[in-house]
PDB file of C-alpha atoms and ligand atoms in Angstrom:
ATOM      1  CA  MET U   3     -25.742  39.709 -36.190  1.00  0.00           C
ATOM      2  CA  LYS U   4     -28.480  42.131 -35.094  1.00  0.00           C
ATOM      3  CA  SER U   5     -30.041  40.144 -32.214  1.00  0.00           C
ATOM      4  CA  PHE U   6     -29.655  36.683 -30.706  1.00  0.00           C
ATOM      5  CA  ILE U   7     -33.012  35.114 -29.946  1.00  0.00           C
ATOM      6  CA  SER U   8     -32.889  31.795 -31.821  1.00  0.00           C
ATOM      7  CA  SER U   9     -30.830  29.768 -34.327  1.00  0.00           C
ATOM      8  CA  HIS U  10     -32.487  31.834 -37.083  1.00  0.00           C
ATOM      9  CA  ASP U  11     -30.321  34.806 -36.059  1.00  0.00           C
ATOM     10  CA  VAL U  12     -27.157  32.918 -36.983  1.00  0.00           C
ATOM     11  CA  ALA U  13     -26.100  32.821 -40.635  1.00  0.00           C
ATOM     12  CA  ASP U  14     -23.394  30.174 -40.149  1.00  0.00           C
ATOM     13  CA  ILE U  15     -23.584  27.922 -37.056  1.00  0.00           C
ATOM     14  CA  PRO U  16     -20.284  26.030 -37.753  1.00  0.00           C
ATOM     15  CA  ALA U  17     -18.464  29.385 -38.064  1.00  0.00           C
ATOM     16  CA  LEU U  18     -19.949  30.542 -34.727  1.00  0.00           C
ATOM     17  CA  LEU U  19     -18.801  27.283 -33.089  1.00  0.00           C
ATOM     18  CA  ASP U  20     -15.293  27.822 -34.496  1.00  0.00           C
ATOM     19  CA  LEU U  21     -15.255  31.399 -33.183  1.00  0.00           C
ATOM     20  CA  ALA U  22     -16.295  30.214 -29.704  1.00  0.00           C
ATOM     21  CA  LEU U  23     -13.523  27.605 -29.723  1.00  0.00           C
ATOM     22  CA  ARG U  24     -11.009  30.242 -30.883  1.00  0.00           C
ATOM     23  CA  TYR U  25     -11.992  32.343 -27.834  1.00  0.00           C
ATOM     24  CA  LYS U  26     -11.593  29.271 -25.636  1.00  0.00           C
ATOM     25  CA  ASN U  27      -7.983  28.980 -26.884  1.00  0.00           C
ATOM     26  CA  ASN U  28      -7.344  32.711 -26.622  1.00  0.00           C
ATOM     27  CA  PRO U  29      -9.900  34.458 -24.362  1.00  0.00           C
ATOM     28  CA  LEU U  30      -8.425  37.932 -24.856  1.00  0.00           C
ATOM     29  CA  ALA U  31      -8.015  37.723 -28.670  1.00  0.00           C
ATOM     30  CA  ASP U  32     -10.516  40.597 -29.115  1.00  0.00           C
ATOM     31  CA  LYS U  33     -10.059  42.336 -25.773  1.00  0.00           C
ATOM     32  CA  THR U  34     -10.719  45.840 -27.132  1.00  0.00           C
ATOM     33  CA  ILE U  35     -13.628  45.175 -29.531  1.00  0.00           C
ATOM     34  CA  GLY U  36     -16.106  46.159 -26.797  1.00  0.00           C
ATOM     35  CA  ALA U  37     -14.093  48.974 -25.220  1.00  0.00           C
ATOM     36  CA  GLY U  38     -16.402  51.811 -24.189  1.00  0.00           C
ATOM     37  CA  LYS U  39     -19.509  49.625 -24.795  1.00  0.00           C
ATOM     38  CA  ARG U  40     -22.028  48.752 -22.085  1.00  0.00           C
ATOM     39  CA  LEU U  41     -23.876  45.468 -21.667  1.00  0.00           C
ATOM     40  CA  GLY U  42     -27.135  45.468 -19.706  1.00  0.00           C
ATOM     41  CA  LEU U  43     -28.244  42.098 -18.317  1.00  0.00           C
ATOM     42  CA  ILE U  44     -31.830  41.996 -17.067  1.00  0.00           C
ATOM     43  CA  PHE U  45     -32.944  39.001 -15.034  1.00  0.00           C
ATOM     44  CA  MET U  46     -36.622  38.380 -14.337  1.00  0.00           C
ATOM     45  CA  ASN U  47     -35.690  34.929 -12.953  1.00  0.00           C
ATOM     46  CA  PRO U  48     -32.794  33.371 -11.036  1.00  0.00           C
ATOM     47  CA  SER U  49     -29.569  32.348 -12.770  1.00  0.00           C
ATOM     48  CA  LEU U  50     -26.109  31.134 -11.846  1.00  0.00           C
ATOM     49  CA  ARG U  51     -24.408  30.151 -15.132  1.00  0.00           C
ATOM     50  CA  THR U  52     -25.990  32.628 -17.554  1.00  0.00           C
ATOM     51  CA  ARG U  53     -25.429  35.591 -15.249  1.00  0.00           C
ATOM     52  CA  ILE U  54     -21.748  34.944 -14.551  1.00  0.00           C
ATOM     53  CA  SER U  55     -20.631  33.516 -17.900  1.00  0.00           C
ATOM     54  CA  THR U  56     -22.154  36.409 -19.882  1.00  0.00           C
ATOM     55  CA  GLN U  57     -20.440  38.960 -17.639  1.00  0.00           C
ATOM     56  CA  ILE U  58     -17.077  37.191 -18.056  1.00  0.00           C
ATOM     57  CA  ALA U  59     -17.623  37.040 -21.822  1.00  0.00           C
ATOM     58  CA  GLY U  60     -18.343  40.782 -21.960  1.00  0.00           C
ATOM     59  CA  GLN U  61     -15.299  41.531 -19.812  1.00  0.00           C
ATOM     60  CA  ASN U  62     -13.063  39.454 -22.158  1.00  0.00           C
ATOM     61  CA  LEU U  63     -14.212  41.739 -24.993  1.00  0.00           C
ATOM     62  CA  GLY U  64     -13.589  44.934 -23.008  1.00  0.00           C
ATOM     63  CA  MET U  65     -17.285  45.641 -22.208  1.00  0.00           C
ATOM     64  CA  ASP U  66     -18.706  46.890 -18.930  1.00  0.00           C
ATOM     65  CA  SER U  67     -21.676  44.870 -17.624  1.00  0.00           C
ATOM     66  CA  TYR U  68     -24.604  46.017 -15.523  1.00  0.00           C
ATOM     67  CA  VAL U  69     -26.938  43.427 -13.990  1.00  0.00           C
ATOM     68  CA  LEU U  70     -30.527  44.283 -13.060  1.00  0.00           C
ATOM     69  CA  ASN U  71     -32.801  41.907 -11.163  1.00  0.00           C
ATOM     70  CA  VAL U  72     -36.369  42.896 -12.017  1.00  0.00           C
ATOM     71  CA  GLY U  73     -38.547  43.475  -8.993  1.00  0.00           C
ATOM     72  CA  THR U  74     -35.645  43.792  -6.539  1.00  0.00           C
ATOM     73  CA  ASP U  75     -33.006  46.048  -8.190  1.00  0.00           C
ATOM     74  CA  ASN U  76     -35.506  47.868 -10.368  1.00  0.00           C
ATOM     75  CA  TRP U  77     -39.271  48.289 -10.716  1.00  0.00           C
ATOM     76  CA  GLN U  78     -41.585  45.420 -11.528  1.00  0.00           C
ATOM     77  CA  LEU U  79     -42.116  45.661 -15.282  1.00  0.00           C
ATOM     78  CA  GLU U  80     -45.413  45.488 -17.190  1.00  0.00           C
ATOM     79  CA  PHE U  81     -45.388  43.970 -20.710  1.00  0.00           C
ATOM     80  CA  GLU U  82     -49.082  43.933 -21.666  1.00  0.00           C
ATOM     81  CA  GLU U  83     -50.143  46.471 -24.278  1.00  0.00           C
ATOM     82  CA  GLY U  84     -52.929  48.711 -22.965  1.00  0.00           C
ATOM     83  CA  SER U  85     -52.883  47.293 -19.459  1.00  0.00           C
ATOM     84  CA  VAL U  86     -54.377  49.305 -16.605  1.00  0.00           C
ATOM     85  CA  MET U  87     -51.425  49.330 -14.232  1.00  0.00           C
ATOM     86  CA  ASN U  88     -53.288  49.249 -10.948  1.00  0.00           C
ATOM     87  CA  GLY U  89     -51.646  46.010  -9.750  1.00  0.00           C
ATOM     88  CA  SER U  90     -48.102  44.972  -8.802  1.00  0.00           C
ATOM     89  CA  THR U  91     -46.318  46.251 -11.932  1.00  0.00           C
ATOM     90  CA  VAL U  92     -44.863  49.746 -11.631  1.00  0.00           C
ATOM     91  CA  GLU U  93     -43.178  50.566 -14.960  1.00  0.00           C
ATOM     92  CA  HIS U  94     -44.216  49.639 -18.514  1.00  0.00           C
ATOM     93  CA  ILE U  95     -41.637  48.153 -20.867  1.00  0.00           C
ATOM     94  CA  LYS U  96     -42.605  50.922 -23.333  1.00  0.00           C
ATOM     95  CA  ASP U  97     -41.215  53.441 -20.845  1.00  0.00           C
ATOM     96  CA  ALA U  98     -38.263  51.432 -19.517  1.00  0.00           C
ATOM     97  CA  ALA U  99     -36.914  49.903 -22.765  1.00  0.00           C
ATOM     98  CA  PRO U 100     -36.018  53.194 -24.516  1.00  0.00           C
ATOM     99  CA  ILE U 101     -34.042  54.110 -21.383  1.00  0.00           C
ATOM    100  CA  PHE U 102     -32.174  50.799 -21.573  1.00  0.00           C
ATOM    101  CA  GLY U 103     -31.514  51.745 -25.205  1.00  0.00           C
ATOM    102  CA  GLU U 104     -29.943  55.027 -24.068  1.00  0.00           C
ATOM    103  CA  TYR U 105     -27.813  53.469 -21.320  1.00  0.00           C
ATOM    104  CA  PHE U 106     -26.642  50.252 -23.029  1.00  0.00           C
ATOM    105  CA  ASP U 107     -25.169  49.127 -26.375  1.00  0.00           C
ATOM    106  CA  ILE U 108     -26.459  45.540 -26.057  1.00  0.00           C
ATOM    107  CA  ILE U 109     -29.189  44.315 -23.761  1.00  0.00           C
ATOM    108  CA  GLY U 110     -29.693  40.740 -22.496  1.00  0.00           C
ATOM    109  CA  LEU U 111     -32.937  39.468 -20.981  1.00  0.00           C
ATOM    110  CA  ARG U 112     -33.793  36.329 -18.980  1.00  0.00           C
ATOM    111  CA  THR U 113     -37.474  35.554 -18.649  1.00  0.00           C
ATOM    112  CA  PHE U 114     -39.527  32.386 -18.212  1.00  0.00           C
ATOM    113  CA  PRO U 115     -42.982  31.496 -19.590  1.00  0.00           C
ATOM    114  CA  GLY U 116     -46.053  31.717 -17.363  1.00  0.00           C
ATOM    115  CA  LEU U 117     -47.012  28.169 -18.523  1.00  0.00           C
ATOM    116  CA  LYS U 118     -50.681  29.192 -18.342  1.00  0.00           C
ATOM    117  CA  ASP U 119     -51.402  30.729 -21.763  1.00  0.00           C
ATOM    118  CA  ARG U 120     -49.561  28.923 -24.551  1.00  0.00           C
ATOM    119  CA  SER U 121     -50.235  31.423 -27.291  1.00  0.00           C
ATOM    120  CA  LEU U 122     -49.020  34.313 -25.115  1.00  0.00           C
ATOM    121  CA  ASP U 123     -45.825  32.452 -24.153  1.00  0.00           C
ATOM    122  CA  TYR U 124     -45.136  31.286 -27.713  1.00  0.00           C
ATOM    123  CA  LYS U 125     -45.631  34.850 -29.016  1.00  0.00           C
ATOM    124  CA  GLU U 126     -42.560  35.744 -26.924  1.00  0.00           C
ATOM    125  CA  HIS U 127     -44.264  38.990 -25.972  1.00  0.00           C
ATOM    126  CA  VAL U 128     -41.696  39.872 -23.274  1.00  0.00           C
ATOM    127  CA  ILE U 129     -38.508  39.669 -25.321  1.00  0.00           C
ATOM    128  CA  SER U 130     -40.187  40.982 -28.479  1.00  0.00           C
ATOM    129  CA  ASN U 131     -41.438  44.049 -26.609  1.00  0.00           C
ATOM    130  CA  LEU U 132     -37.897  44.685 -25.391  1.00  0.00           C
ATOM    131  CA  GLN U 133     -36.678  44.432 -29.006  1.00  0.00           C
ATOM    132  CA  LYS U 134     -39.444  46.702 -30.233  1.00  0.00           C
ATOM    133  CA  TYR U 135     -38.947  49.488 -27.702  1.00  0.00           C
ATOM    134  CA  SER U 136     -35.209  49.423 -26.841  1.00  0.00           C
ATOM    135  CA  GLY U 137     -33.838  49.965 -30.359  1.00  0.00           C
ATOM    136  CA  ILE U 138     -30.593  48.118 -29.560  1.00  0.00           C
ATOM    137  CA  PRO U 139     -29.420  44.513 -30.145  1.00  0.00           C
ATOM    138  CA  VAL U 140     -31.166  42.062 -27.793  1.00  0.00           C
ATOM    139  CA  LEU U 141     -29.447  38.959 -26.469  1.00  0.00           C
ATOM    140  CA  SER U 142     -31.698  36.203 -25.121  1.00  0.00           C
ATOM    141  CA  LEU U 143     -30.497  34.924 -21.770  1.00  0.00           C
ATOM    142  CA  GLU U 144     -33.430  32.434 -22.004  1.00  0.00           C
ATOM    143  CA  SER U 145     -36.880  33.389 -23.206  1.00  0.00           C
ATOM    144  CA  ALA U 146     -40.354  31.908 -22.866  1.00  0.00           C
ATOM    145  CA  THR U 147     -39.694  29.247 -25.513  1.00  0.00           C
ATOM    146  CA  LEU U 148     -35.940  29.079 -26.231  1.00  0.00           C
ATOM    147  CA  HIS U 149     -32.503  29.160 -24.569  1.00  0.00           C
ATOM    148  CA  PRO U 150     -30.088  29.829 -27.444  1.00  0.00           C
ATOM    149  CA  LEU U 151     -26.900  30.483 -25.428  1.00  0.00           C
ATOM    150  CA  GLN U 152     -27.435  27.119 -23.720  1.00  0.00           C
ATOM    151  CA  SER U 153     -27.920  25.374 -27.071  1.00  0.00           C
ATOM    152  CA  LEU U 154     -24.820  27.006 -28.529  1.00  0.00           C
ATOM    153  CA  THR U 155     -22.738  25.816 -25.564  1.00  0.00           C
ATOM    154  CA  ASP U 156     -24.243  22.338 -25.992  1.00  0.00           C
ATOM    155  CA  LEU U 157     -23.132  22.174 -29.628  1.00  0.00           C
ATOM    156  CA  ILE U 158     -19.655  23.454 -28.685  1.00  0.00           C
ATOM    157  CA  THR U 159     -19.424  20.711 -26.051  1.00  0.00           C
ATOM    158  CA  ILE U 160     -20.559  17.977 -28.463  1.00  0.00           C
ATOM    159  CA  LYS U 161     -18.148  19.217 -31.142  1.00  0.00           C
ATOM    160  CA  GLU U 162     -15.123  19.207 -28.873  1.00  0.00           C
ATOM    161  CA  ASN U 163     -15.951  15.764 -27.449  1.00  0.00           C
ATOM    162  CA  TRP U 164     -16.513  14.040 -30.809  1.00  0.00           C
ATOM    163  CA  LYS U 165     -13.446  13.083 -32.826  1.00  0.00           C
ATOM    164  CA  SER U 166     -14.923  10.503 -35.245  1.00  0.00           C
ATOM    165  CA  GLY U 167     -15.540  11.333 -38.916  1.00  0.00           C
ATOM    166  CA  LYS U 168     -19.116  10.020 -38.804  1.00  0.00           C
ATOM    167  CA  LYS U 169     -22.031  11.959 -37.322  1.00  0.00           C
ATOM    168  CA  PRO U 170     -22.618  11.283 -33.596  1.00  0.00           C
ATOM    169  CA  LYS U 171     -25.944   9.870 -32.457  1.00  0.00           C
ATOM    170  CA  VAL U 172     -27.420  12.469 -30.100  1.00  0.00           C
ATOM    171  CA  VAL U 173     -30.449  11.470 -28.012  1.00  0.00           C
ATOM    172  CA  MET U 174     -32.485  13.967 -26.033  1.00  0.00           C
ATOM    173  CA  THR U 175     -34.429  12.121 -23.344  1.00  0.00           C
ATOM    174  CA  TRP U 176     -37.248  13.460 -21.204  1.00  0.00           C
ATOM    175  CA  ALA U 177     -36.688  13.028 -17.450  1.00  0.00           C
ATOM    176  CA  PRO U 178     -39.021  13.265 -14.459  1.00  0.00           C
ATOM    177  CA  HIS U 179     -39.279  16.416 -12.319  1.00  0.00           C
ATOM    178  CA  ILE U 180     -41.224  17.491  -9.266  1.00  0.00           C
ATOM    179  CA  LYS U 181     -42.922  20.481 -10.903  1.00  0.00           C
ATOM    180  CA  PRO U 182     -43.916  21.884 -14.319  1.00  0.00           C
ATOM    181  CA  ILE U 183     -40.817  23.041 -16.216  1.00  0.00           C
ATOM    182  CA  PRO U 184     -40.782  25.178 -19.404  1.00  0.00           C
ATOM    183  CA  GLN U 185     -40.085  23.608 -22.799  1.00  0.00           C
ATOM    184  CA  CYS U 186     -37.398  26.230 -23.610  1.00  0.00           C
ATOM    185  CA  VAL U 187     -34.219  24.177 -23.234  1.00  0.00           C
ATOM    186  CA  ALA U 188     -35.682  21.162 -25.051  1.00  0.00           C
ATOM    187  CA  ASN U 189     -37.192  23.299 -27.862  1.00  0.00           C
ATOM    188  CA  SER U 190     -33.931  25.154 -28.248  1.00  0.00           C
ATOM    189  CA  PHE U 191     -31.678  22.073 -28.207  1.00  0.00           C
ATOM    190  CA  ALA U 192     -33.893  20.481 -30.887  1.00  0.00           C
ATOM    191  CA  GLN U 193     -33.881  23.652 -32.985  1.00  0.00           C
ATOM    192  CA  TRP U 194     -30.096  24.023 -32.858  1.00  0.00           C
ATOM    193  CA  VAL U 195     -29.195  20.352 -33.418  1.00  0.00           C
ATOM    194  CA  ASN U 196     -31.540  20.271 -36.427  1.00  0.00           C
ATOM    195  CA  ALA U 197     -30.161  23.546 -37.807  1.00  0.00           C
ATOM    196  CA  TRP U 198     -26.550  22.365 -37.286  1.00  0.00           C
ATOM    197  CA  GLY U 199     -27.238  19.133 -39.191  1.00  0.00           C
ATOM    198  CA  GLU U 200     -24.105  17.403 -37.920  1.00  0.00           C
ATOM    199  CA  ALA U 201     -25.794  14.722 -35.771  1.00  0.00           C
ATOM    200  CA  GLU U 202     -28.183  11.804 -36.057  1.00  0.00           C
ATOM    201  CA  PHE U 203     -30.848  13.190 -33.715  1.00  0.00           C
ATOM    202  CA  VAL U 204     -33.445  11.224 -31.721  1.00  0.00           C
ATOM    203  CA  ILE U 205     -35.893  12.585 -29.137  1.00  0.00           C
ATOM    204  CA  THR U 206     -37.518  10.236 -26.617  1.00  0.00           C
ATOM    205  CA  HIS U 207     -40.309  11.048 -24.172  1.00  0.00           C
ATOM    206  CA  PRO U 208     -43.542   9.564 -22.791  1.00  0.00           C
ATOM    207  CA  GLU U 209     -46.618  10.068 -24.968  1.00  0.00           C
ATOM    208  CA  GLY U 210     -48.211  13.467 -24.414  1.00  0.00           C
ATOM    209  CA  TYR U 211     -44.867  15.298 -24.144  1.00  0.00           C
ATOM    210  CA  GLU U 212     -44.511  16.037 -27.885  1.00  0.00           C
ATOM    211  CA  LEU U 213     -42.764  19.378 -28.367  1.00  0.00           C
ATOM    212  CA  ASN U 214     -43.857  22.002 -30.898  1.00  0.00           C
ATOM    213  CA  LYS U 215     -43.061  20.525 -34.351  1.00  0.00           C
ATOM    214  CA  GLU U 216     -41.590  23.883 -35.365  1.00  0.00           C
ATOM    215  CA  PHE U 217     -38.515  22.918 -33.344  1.00  0.00           C
ATOM    216  CA  THR U 218     -38.386  19.116 -33.693  1.00  0.00           C
ATOM    217  CA  GLU U 219     -38.956  18.768 -37.466  1.00  0.00           C
ATOM    218  CA  GLY U 220     -36.085  16.611 -38.762  1.00  0.00           C
ATOM    219  CA  ALA U 221     -35.574  14.622 -35.549  1.00  0.00           C
ATOM    220  CA  GLU U 222     -36.725  11.021 -35.028  1.00  0.00           C
ATOM    221  CA  ILE U 223     -39.281  10.792 -32.191  1.00  0.00           C
ATOM    222  CA  ASN U 224     -39.359   7.480 -30.292  1.00  0.00           C
ATOM    223  CA  HIS U 225     -41.499   6.804 -27.212  1.00  0.00           C
ATOM    224  CA  ASP U 226     -39.414   3.735 -26.296  1.00  0.00           C
ATOM    225  CA  GLN U 227     -36.530   5.161 -24.268  1.00  0.00           C
ATOM    226  CA  SER U 228     -34.393   1.984 -24.372  1.00  0.00           C
ATOM    227  CA  LYS U 229     -34.691   1.716 -28.166  1.00  0.00           C
ATOM    228  CA  ALA U 230     -33.946   5.419 -28.594  1.00  0.00           C
ATOM    229  CA  LEU U 231     -30.794   5.131 -26.470  1.00  0.00           C
ATOM    230  CA  GLU U 232     -29.366   2.243 -28.518  1.00  0.00           C
ATOM    231  CA  GLY U 233     -25.926   3.231 -29.808  1.00  0.00           C
ATOM    232  CA  ALA U 234     -26.184   6.811 -28.509  1.00  0.00           C
ATOM    233  CA  ASP U 235     -22.928   8.798 -28.351  1.00  0.00           C
ATOM    234  CA  PHE U 236     -24.421  11.722 -26.422  1.00  0.00           C
ATOM    235  CA  VAL U 237     -27.463  11.619 -24.127  1.00  0.00           C
ATOM    236  CA  TYR U 238     -29.016  15.003 -23.331  1.00  0.00           C
ATOM    237  CA  VAL U 239     -31.339  14.793 -20.335  1.00  0.00           C
ATOM    238  CA  LYS U 240     -34.107  17.325 -19.749  1.00  0.00           C
ATOM    239  CA  ASN U 241     -37.528  17.560 -18.210  1.00  0.00           C
ATOM    240  CA  TRP U 242     -40.282  19.596 -19.804  1.00  0.00           C
ATOM    241  CA  SER U 243     -43.993  19.999 -19.163  1.00  0.00           C
ATOM    242  CA  SER U 244     -46.596  19.145 -21.803  1.00  0.00           C
ATOM    243  CA  TYR U 245     -46.942  21.417 -24.845  1.00  0.00           C
ATOM    244  CA  ALA U 246     -50.278  19.895 -25.953  1.00  0.00           C
ATOM    245  CA  ASP U 247     -51.855  19.990 -22.474  1.00  0.00           C
ATOM    246  CA  TYR U 248     -49.988  23.194 -21.878  1.00  0.00           C
ATOM    247  CA  GLY U 249     -47.793  23.417 -18.784  1.00  0.00           C
ATOM    248  CA  LYS U 250     -49.170  20.218 -17.242  1.00  0.00           C
ATOM    249  CA  VAL U 251     -47.247  17.330 -15.670  1.00  0.00           C
ATOM    250  CA  LEU U 252     -48.883  14.214 -17.176  1.00  0.00           C
ATOM    251  CA  THR U 253     -46.953  11.411 -15.488  1.00  0.00           C
ATOM    252  CA  SER U 254     -44.613  10.782 -12.574  1.00  0.00           C
ATOM    253  CA  GLY U 255     -42.263   9.319 -15.197  1.00  0.00           C
ATOM    254  CA  ASP U 256     -41.373   6.155 -13.322  1.00  0.00           C
ATOM    255  CA  GLY U 257     -38.436   4.461 -15.037  1.00  0.00           C
ATOM    256  CA  TRP U 258     -37.478   7.553 -17.074  1.00  0.00           C
ATOM    257  CA  MET U 259     -34.776   8.869 -14.669  1.00  0.00           C
ATOM    258  CA  LEU U 260     -31.460   8.195 -16.429  1.00  0.00           C
ATOM    259  CA  THR U 261     -29.427   5.582 -14.543  1.00  0.00           C
ATOM    260  CA  LYS U 262     -26.453   3.298 -15.205  1.00  0.00           C
ATOM    261  CA  ASP U 263     -28.875   0.637 -16.490  1.00  0.00           C
ATOM    262  CA  HIS U 264     -30.083   2.957 -19.250  1.00  0.00           C
ATOM    263  CA  MET U 265     -26.508   3.734 -20.231  1.00  0.00           C
ATOM    264  CA  SER U 266     -25.853   0.056 -21.038  1.00  0.00           C
ATOM    265  CA  PHE U 267     -27.881   0.568 -24.274  1.00  0.00           C
ATOM    266  CA  THR U 268     -25.582   3.394 -25.411  1.00  0.00           C
ATOM    267  CA  ASN U 269     -22.172   3.593 -27.024  1.00  0.00           C
ATOM    268  CA  GLN U 270     -20.568   4.529 -23.669  1.00  0.00           C
ATOM    269  CA  ALA U 271     -22.302   7.824 -24.215  1.00  0.00           C
ATOM    270  CA  HIS U 272     -21.394  11.178 -22.772  1.00  0.00           C
ATOM    271  CA  THR U 273     -24.247  12.566 -20.688  1.00  0.00           C
ATOM    272  CA  MET U 274     -25.359  16.188 -20.747  1.00  0.00           C
ATOM    273  CA  HIS U 275     -27.730  18.447 -18.810  1.00  0.00           C
ATOM    274  CA  CYS U 276     -28.029  22.239 -18.816  1.00  0.00           C
ATOM    275  CA  LEU U 277     -28.097  22.484 -14.961  1.00  0.00           C
ATOM    276  CA  PRO U 278     -29.387  23.076 -12.393  1.00  0.00           C
ATOM    277  CA  VAL U 279     -30.262  19.393 -12.017  1.00  0.00           C
ATOM    278  CA  ARG U 280     -32.366  17.567  -9.444  1.00  0.00           C
ATOM    279  CA  ARG U 281     -30.088  14.680  -8.462  1.00  0.00           C
ATOM    280  CA  ASN U 282     -31.737  11.273  -8.265  1.00  0.00           C
ATOM    281  CA  VAL U 283     -34.923  12.692  -9.803  1.00  0.00           C
ATOM    282  CA  GLU U 284     -33.778  13.546 -13.356  1.00  0.00           C
ATOM    283  CA  LEU U 285     -30.379  11.798 -13.308  1.00  0.00           C
ATOM    284  CA  SER U 286     -28.816   9.406 -10.820  1.00  0.00           C
ATOM    285  CA  ASP U 287     -25.702  10.287  -8.816  1.00  0.00           C
ATOM    286  CA  GLU U 288     -23.750   7.542 -10.591  1.00  0.00           C
ATOM    287  CA  ILE U 289     -24.318   9.281 -13.959  1.00  0.00           C
ATOM    288  CA  LEU U 290     -23.609  12.797 -12.731  1.00  0.00           C
ATOM    289  CA  ASP U 291     -20.438  11.724 -10.899  1.00  0.00           C
ATOM    290  CA  HIS U 292     -19.115   9.622 -13.822  1.00  0.00           C
ATOM    291  CA  SER U 293     -16.220  10.879 -15.948  1.00  0.00           C
ATOM    292  CA  ASN U 294     -18.448  10.682 -19.085  1.00  0.00           C
ATOM    293  CA  CYS U 295     -20.710  13.394 -17.686  1.00  0.00           C
ATOM    294  CA  LEU U 296     -20.165  16.740 -19.465  1.00  0.00           C
ATOM    295  CA  THR U 297     -22.256  19.083 -17.308  1.00  0.00           C
ATOM    296  CA  THR U 298     -19.279  21.080 -15.994  1.00  0.00           C
ATOM    297  CA  ASP U 299     -17.828  21.360 -19.526  1.00  0.00           C
ATOM    298  CA  GLN U 300     -21.201  22.656 -20.792  1.00  0.00           C
ATOM    299  CA  ALA U 301     -21.320  25.282 -18.037  1.00  0.00           C
ATOM    300  CA  ALA U 302     -17.681  26.298 -18.623  1.00  0.00           C
ATOM    301  CA  ASN U 303     -18.319  26.645 -22.362  1.00  0.00           C
ATOM    302  CA  ARG U 304     -21.103  29.136 -21.658  1.00  0.00           C
ATOM    303  CA  VAL U 305     -18.370  31.813 -21.499  1.00  0.00           C
ATOM    304  CA  TRP U 306     -17.148  31.064 -25.035  1.00  0.00           C
ATOM    305  CA  ALA U 307     -20.679  30.790 -26.420  1.00  0.00           C
ATOM    306  CA  ALA U 308     -21.594  34.188 -24.968  1.00  0.00           C
ATOM    307  CA  GLN U 309     -18.292  35.712 -26.076  1.00  0.00           C
ATOM    308  CA  ALA U 310     -18.763  34.540 -29.685  1.00  0.00           C
ATOM    309  CA  VAL U 311     -22.322  35.933 -29.761  1.00  0.00           C
ATOM    310  CA  LEU U 312     -21.422  39.247 -28.102  1.00  0.00           C
ATOM    311  CA  SER U 313     -18.543  39.780 -30.513  1.00  0.00           C
ATOM    312  CA  GLU U 314     -20.886  39.145 -33.471  1.00  0.00           C
ATOM    313  CA  LEU U 315     -23.459  41.557 -32.011  1.00  0.00           C
ATOM    314  CA  LEU U 316     -20.732  44.190 -31.557  1.00  0.00           C
ATOM    315  CA  ARG U 317     -19.578  43.703 -35.153  1.00  0.00           C
ATOM    316  CA  GLY U 318     -23.190  43.823 -36.394  1.00  0.00           C
ATOM    317  CA  LYS U 319     -23.784  47.096 -34.577  1.00  0.00           C
ATOM    318  CA  SER U 320     -20.851  48.976 -36.056  1.00  0.00           C
TER     319      SER U 320
HETATM  320  N1  LIG D 465     -28.295  26.525 -17.653  1.00  0.00           N
HETATM  321  C1  LIG D 465     -28.595  27.756 -17.199  1.00  0.00           C
HETATM  322  O1  LIG D 465     -29.100  28.610 -17.936  1.00  0.00           O
HETATM  323  O2  LIG D 465     -28.228  27.970 -15.919  1.00  0.00           O
HETATM  324  P1  LIG D 465     -28.706  29.233 -15.052  1.00  0.00           P
HETATM  325  O3  LIG D 465     -30.215  29.150 -14.956  1.00  0.00           O
HETATM  326  O4  LIG D 465     -28.023  29.052 -13.724  1.00  0.00           O
HETATM  327  O5  LIG D 465     -28.274  30.477 -15.753  1.00  0.00           O
END
């Protein structure tokens, strides 16, 4: 593996899931594969799970990690080609990225979309500029449009909680939120579930919240949440802002918050959310505090997802 930006970087998703689960059983199985290698983790936005789990994963492989918070630990970066840097940005990615390439063996980046200019966000200009100018493998810690480490952990969590021979029914349901939220997690979950091909996959949301077809092709889209939830084995809850009316909140989403009543349509489904979650806005307390809720398992599995990816990047580099 040369970089990890989307499901397209993975030749064999089932094999990557198996590797992650092997690390879960034996975290130090490859404890020297990253000896003498340095992992740079650049955060342009806050993070709890991604930050810690990726550092633990690197440590399990023998790597040293260095975390940089853009704008506080280092200079505010500029990503626009040809920009006149007379504003708040201090250092261009063209100047900083080659230095990251000298210091680190693998570099991870967390960035969010601006949610103002769809074509700019969907061009992934931030992470692609880092790839272009650093010359080393780039690991997405969440980009403008995708969150692949989250999606990998989600598949690991579904796989280990599904023992039947038949494919599980996985439903991703839109949930209300108090502010515009990127489409990254929803795009990415759709992309990975479709690429995996081991689930019956349904997406439900109010009209106007259609995601980019590039990611949802292959899934059933149903605007009737109750119908979509019928017989679900896993319910993945996520808010996202509109893709068509880019970055806008179109509805307060009354009735869309997942509650116990919604769960009565399901097959005693497990519930999932990437976290952080707004309790009693996106999901009710009774769902989050129920034993069928997998949010802590998802977060815990972030270590094994990151470890599997880092080990593949290390192997791809040598
Ligand atoms: N799910 C997730 O990426 O969490 P953080 O934003 O805390 O890293």
